[in-house]
mmCIF file of C-alpha atoms in Angstrom:
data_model
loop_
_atom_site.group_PDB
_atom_site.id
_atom_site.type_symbol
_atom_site.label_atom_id
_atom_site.label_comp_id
_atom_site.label_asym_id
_atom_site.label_seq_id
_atom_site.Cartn_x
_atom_site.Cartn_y
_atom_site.Cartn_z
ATOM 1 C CA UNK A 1 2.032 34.880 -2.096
ATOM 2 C CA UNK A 2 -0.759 32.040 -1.076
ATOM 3 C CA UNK A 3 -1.994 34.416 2.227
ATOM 4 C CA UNK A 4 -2.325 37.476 -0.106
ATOM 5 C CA UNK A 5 -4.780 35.288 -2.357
ATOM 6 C CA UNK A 6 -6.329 33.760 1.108
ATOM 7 C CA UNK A 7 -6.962 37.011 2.433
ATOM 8 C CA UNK A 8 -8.411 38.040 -1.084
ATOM 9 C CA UNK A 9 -10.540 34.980 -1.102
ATOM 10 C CA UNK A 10 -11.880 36.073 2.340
ATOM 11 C CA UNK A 11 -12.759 39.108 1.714
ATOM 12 C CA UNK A 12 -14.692 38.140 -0.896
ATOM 13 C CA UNK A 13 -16.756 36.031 1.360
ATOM 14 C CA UNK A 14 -17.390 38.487 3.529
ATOM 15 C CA UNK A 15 -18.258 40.693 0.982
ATOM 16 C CA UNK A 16 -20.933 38.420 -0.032
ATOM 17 C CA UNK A 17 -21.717 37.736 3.326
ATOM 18 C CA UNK A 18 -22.565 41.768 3.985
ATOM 19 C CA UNK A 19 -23.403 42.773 0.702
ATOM 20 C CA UNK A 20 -25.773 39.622 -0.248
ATOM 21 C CA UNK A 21 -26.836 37.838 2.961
ATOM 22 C CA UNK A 22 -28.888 34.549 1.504
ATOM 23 C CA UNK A 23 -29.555 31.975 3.442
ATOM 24 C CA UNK A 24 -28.051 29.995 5.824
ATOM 25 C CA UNK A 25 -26.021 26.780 7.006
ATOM 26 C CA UNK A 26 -27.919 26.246 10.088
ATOM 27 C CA UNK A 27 -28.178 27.851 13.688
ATOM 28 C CA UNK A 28 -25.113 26.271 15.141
ATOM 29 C CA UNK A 29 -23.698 23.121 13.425
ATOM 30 C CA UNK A 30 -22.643 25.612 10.859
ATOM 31 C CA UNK A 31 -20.945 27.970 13.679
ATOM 32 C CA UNK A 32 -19.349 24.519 15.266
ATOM 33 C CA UNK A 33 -17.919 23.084 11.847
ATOM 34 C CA UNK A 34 -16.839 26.482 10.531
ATOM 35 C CA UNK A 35 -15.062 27.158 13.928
ATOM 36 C CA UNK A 36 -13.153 23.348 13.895
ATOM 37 C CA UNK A 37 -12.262 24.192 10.269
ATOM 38 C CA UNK A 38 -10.541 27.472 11.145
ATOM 39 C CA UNK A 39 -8.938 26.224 14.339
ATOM 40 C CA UNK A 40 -7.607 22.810 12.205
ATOM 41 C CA UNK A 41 -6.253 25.044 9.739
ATOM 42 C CA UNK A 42 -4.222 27.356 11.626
ATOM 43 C CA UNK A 43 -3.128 24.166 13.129
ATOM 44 C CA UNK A 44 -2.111 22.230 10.584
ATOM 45 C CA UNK A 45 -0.511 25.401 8.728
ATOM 46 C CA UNK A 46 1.331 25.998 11.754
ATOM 47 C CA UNK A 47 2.637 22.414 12.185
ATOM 48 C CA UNK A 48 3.921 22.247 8.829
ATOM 49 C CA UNK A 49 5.603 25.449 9.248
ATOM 50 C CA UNK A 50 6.922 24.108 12.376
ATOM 51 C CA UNK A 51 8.317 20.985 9.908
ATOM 52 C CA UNK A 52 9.986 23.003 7.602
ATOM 53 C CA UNK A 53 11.930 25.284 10.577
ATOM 54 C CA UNK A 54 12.894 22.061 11.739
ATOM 55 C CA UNK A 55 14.500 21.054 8.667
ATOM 56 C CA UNK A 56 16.000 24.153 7.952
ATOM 57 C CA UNK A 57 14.489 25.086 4.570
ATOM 58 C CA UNK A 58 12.008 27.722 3.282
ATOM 59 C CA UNK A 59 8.396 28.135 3.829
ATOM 60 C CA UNK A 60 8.361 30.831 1.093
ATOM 61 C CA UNK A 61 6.872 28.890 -1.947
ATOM 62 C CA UNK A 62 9.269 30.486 -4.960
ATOM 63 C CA UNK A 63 12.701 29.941 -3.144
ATOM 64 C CA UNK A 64 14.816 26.995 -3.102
ATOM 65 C CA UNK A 65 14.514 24.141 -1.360
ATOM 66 C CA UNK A 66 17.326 23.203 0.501
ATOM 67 C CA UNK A 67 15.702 20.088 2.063
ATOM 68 C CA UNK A 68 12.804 17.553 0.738
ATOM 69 C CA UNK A 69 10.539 17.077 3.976
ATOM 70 C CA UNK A 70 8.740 14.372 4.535
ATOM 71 C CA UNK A 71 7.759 13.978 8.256
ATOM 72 C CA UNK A 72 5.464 15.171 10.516
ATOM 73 C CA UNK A 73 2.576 16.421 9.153
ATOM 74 C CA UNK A 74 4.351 16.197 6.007
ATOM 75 C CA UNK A 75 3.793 12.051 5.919
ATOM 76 C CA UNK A 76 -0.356 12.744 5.403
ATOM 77 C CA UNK A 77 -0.113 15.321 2.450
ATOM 78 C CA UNK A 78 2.648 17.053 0.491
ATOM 79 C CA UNK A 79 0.380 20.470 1.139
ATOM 80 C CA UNK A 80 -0.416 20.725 4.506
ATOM 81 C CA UNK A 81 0.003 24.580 4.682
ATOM 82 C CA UNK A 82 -2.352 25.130 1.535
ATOM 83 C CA UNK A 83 -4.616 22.433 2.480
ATOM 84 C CA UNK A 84 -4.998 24.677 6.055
ATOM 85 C CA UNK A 85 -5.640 27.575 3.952
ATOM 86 C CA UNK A 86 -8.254 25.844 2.300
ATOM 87 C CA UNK A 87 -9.952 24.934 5.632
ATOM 88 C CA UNK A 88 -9.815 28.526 6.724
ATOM 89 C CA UNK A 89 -11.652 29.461 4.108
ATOM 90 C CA UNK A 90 -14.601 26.889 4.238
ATOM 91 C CA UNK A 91 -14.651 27.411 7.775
ATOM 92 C CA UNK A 92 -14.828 31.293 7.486
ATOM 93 C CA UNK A 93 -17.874 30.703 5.170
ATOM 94 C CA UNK A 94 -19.358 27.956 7.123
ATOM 95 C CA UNK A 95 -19.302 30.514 10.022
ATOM 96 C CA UNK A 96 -20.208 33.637 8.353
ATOM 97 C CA UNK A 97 -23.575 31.700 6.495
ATOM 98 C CA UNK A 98 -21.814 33.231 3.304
ATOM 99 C CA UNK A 99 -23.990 30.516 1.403
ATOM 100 C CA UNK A 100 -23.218 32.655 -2.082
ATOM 101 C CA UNK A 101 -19.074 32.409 -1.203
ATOM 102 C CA UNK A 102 -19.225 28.609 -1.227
ATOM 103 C CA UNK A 103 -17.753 28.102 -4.825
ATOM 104 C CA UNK A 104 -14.860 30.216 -3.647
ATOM 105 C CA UNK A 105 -13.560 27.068 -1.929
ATOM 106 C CA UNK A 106 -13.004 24.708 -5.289
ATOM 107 C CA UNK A 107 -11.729 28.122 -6.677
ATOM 108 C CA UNK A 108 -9.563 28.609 -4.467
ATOM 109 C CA UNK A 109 -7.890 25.637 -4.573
ATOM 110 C CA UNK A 110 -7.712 25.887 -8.271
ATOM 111 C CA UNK A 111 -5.821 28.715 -8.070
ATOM 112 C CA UNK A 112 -3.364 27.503 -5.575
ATOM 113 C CA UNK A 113 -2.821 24.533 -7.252
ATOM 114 C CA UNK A 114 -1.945 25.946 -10.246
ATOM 115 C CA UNK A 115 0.055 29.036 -9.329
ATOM 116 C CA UNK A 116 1.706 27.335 -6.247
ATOM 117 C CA UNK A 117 1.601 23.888 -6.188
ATOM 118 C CA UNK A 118 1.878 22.621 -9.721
ATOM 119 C CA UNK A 119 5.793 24.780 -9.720
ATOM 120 C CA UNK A 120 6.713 24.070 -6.268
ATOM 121 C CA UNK A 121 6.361 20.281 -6.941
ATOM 122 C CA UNK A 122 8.159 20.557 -10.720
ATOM 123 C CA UNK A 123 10.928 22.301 -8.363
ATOM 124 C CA UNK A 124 11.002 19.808 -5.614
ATOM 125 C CA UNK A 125 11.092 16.868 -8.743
ATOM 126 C CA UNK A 126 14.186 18.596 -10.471
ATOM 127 C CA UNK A 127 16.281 19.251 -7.347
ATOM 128 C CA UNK A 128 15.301 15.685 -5.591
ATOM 129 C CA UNK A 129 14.021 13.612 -8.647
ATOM 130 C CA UNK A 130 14.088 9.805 -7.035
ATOM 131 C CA UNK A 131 13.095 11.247 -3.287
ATOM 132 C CA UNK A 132 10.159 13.512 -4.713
ATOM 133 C CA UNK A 133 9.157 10.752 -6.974
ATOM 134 C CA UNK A 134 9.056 7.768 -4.321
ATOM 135 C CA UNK A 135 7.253 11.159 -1.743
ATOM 136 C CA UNK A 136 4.505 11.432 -4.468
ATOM 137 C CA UNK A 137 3.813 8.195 -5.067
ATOM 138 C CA UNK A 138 3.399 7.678 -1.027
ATOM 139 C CA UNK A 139 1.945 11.038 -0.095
ATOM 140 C CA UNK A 140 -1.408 12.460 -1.801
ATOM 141 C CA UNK A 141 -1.580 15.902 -3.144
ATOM 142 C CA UNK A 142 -4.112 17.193 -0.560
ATOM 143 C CA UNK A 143 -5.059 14.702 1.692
#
């Protein structure tokens, strides 16, 4: 599940953080940025979730689909929940001055892309092949 690997991926950076504290961001545009990161994440997670309910159709990533959405939040990037996770985690790092952790985040994503995304949009493509098709060429990926 993506928030098992996004707690995992935390913990690393605060591991790092504790274990190996090098350098830093900055005093406070660091704490500022990481913080808006964090907060936009939960909120664009949340609004996507919010999306789905609406449409009646699963946030879990390896069930069905019973709908193709493509509003709200939905309209900007086909990954809006992953693409929050992502900012959690920068933001998290950003905040913590786990300098070492950066290269977590373009891990990260490589992970999620290719254990969550790269299925879930082969499923969306079989079970709504014209719709997904004219969504992808419309929507980016991330953002």
């Amino acid at each position: 599940m993506p928030p098992v690997w996004l707690a995992g991926f935390v913990a690393l950076a605060w591991w790092q953080k504790t274990a190996f504290p090098r350098g830093s961001f900055g005093p406070v545009w660091a704490d500022l940025l990481g913080g808006m990161l964090v907060g936009g994440g939960v909120i664009l997670a949340a609004l996507a979730i919010f999306e789905m309910r609406r449409h009646r159709t699963t946030v879990i990533p390896h069930r069905h689909a019973d709908r193709l959405v493509t509003t709200g939040i939905f309209k900007r990037t086909r990954n809006p929940i992953y693409l929050g996770d992502t900012m959690i985690l920068a933001g998290l790092i950003l905040y913590w001055d786990a300098v070492l952790a950066l290269p977590l985040v373009p891990i990260f994503v490589w992970v999620i892309e290719r254990r969550f995304v790269v299925p879930e949009e082969a499923r969306l493509r079989r079970a709504f092949a014209v719709a997904f098709a004219r969504y992808a060429r419309e929507t980016r990926r991330w953002v």
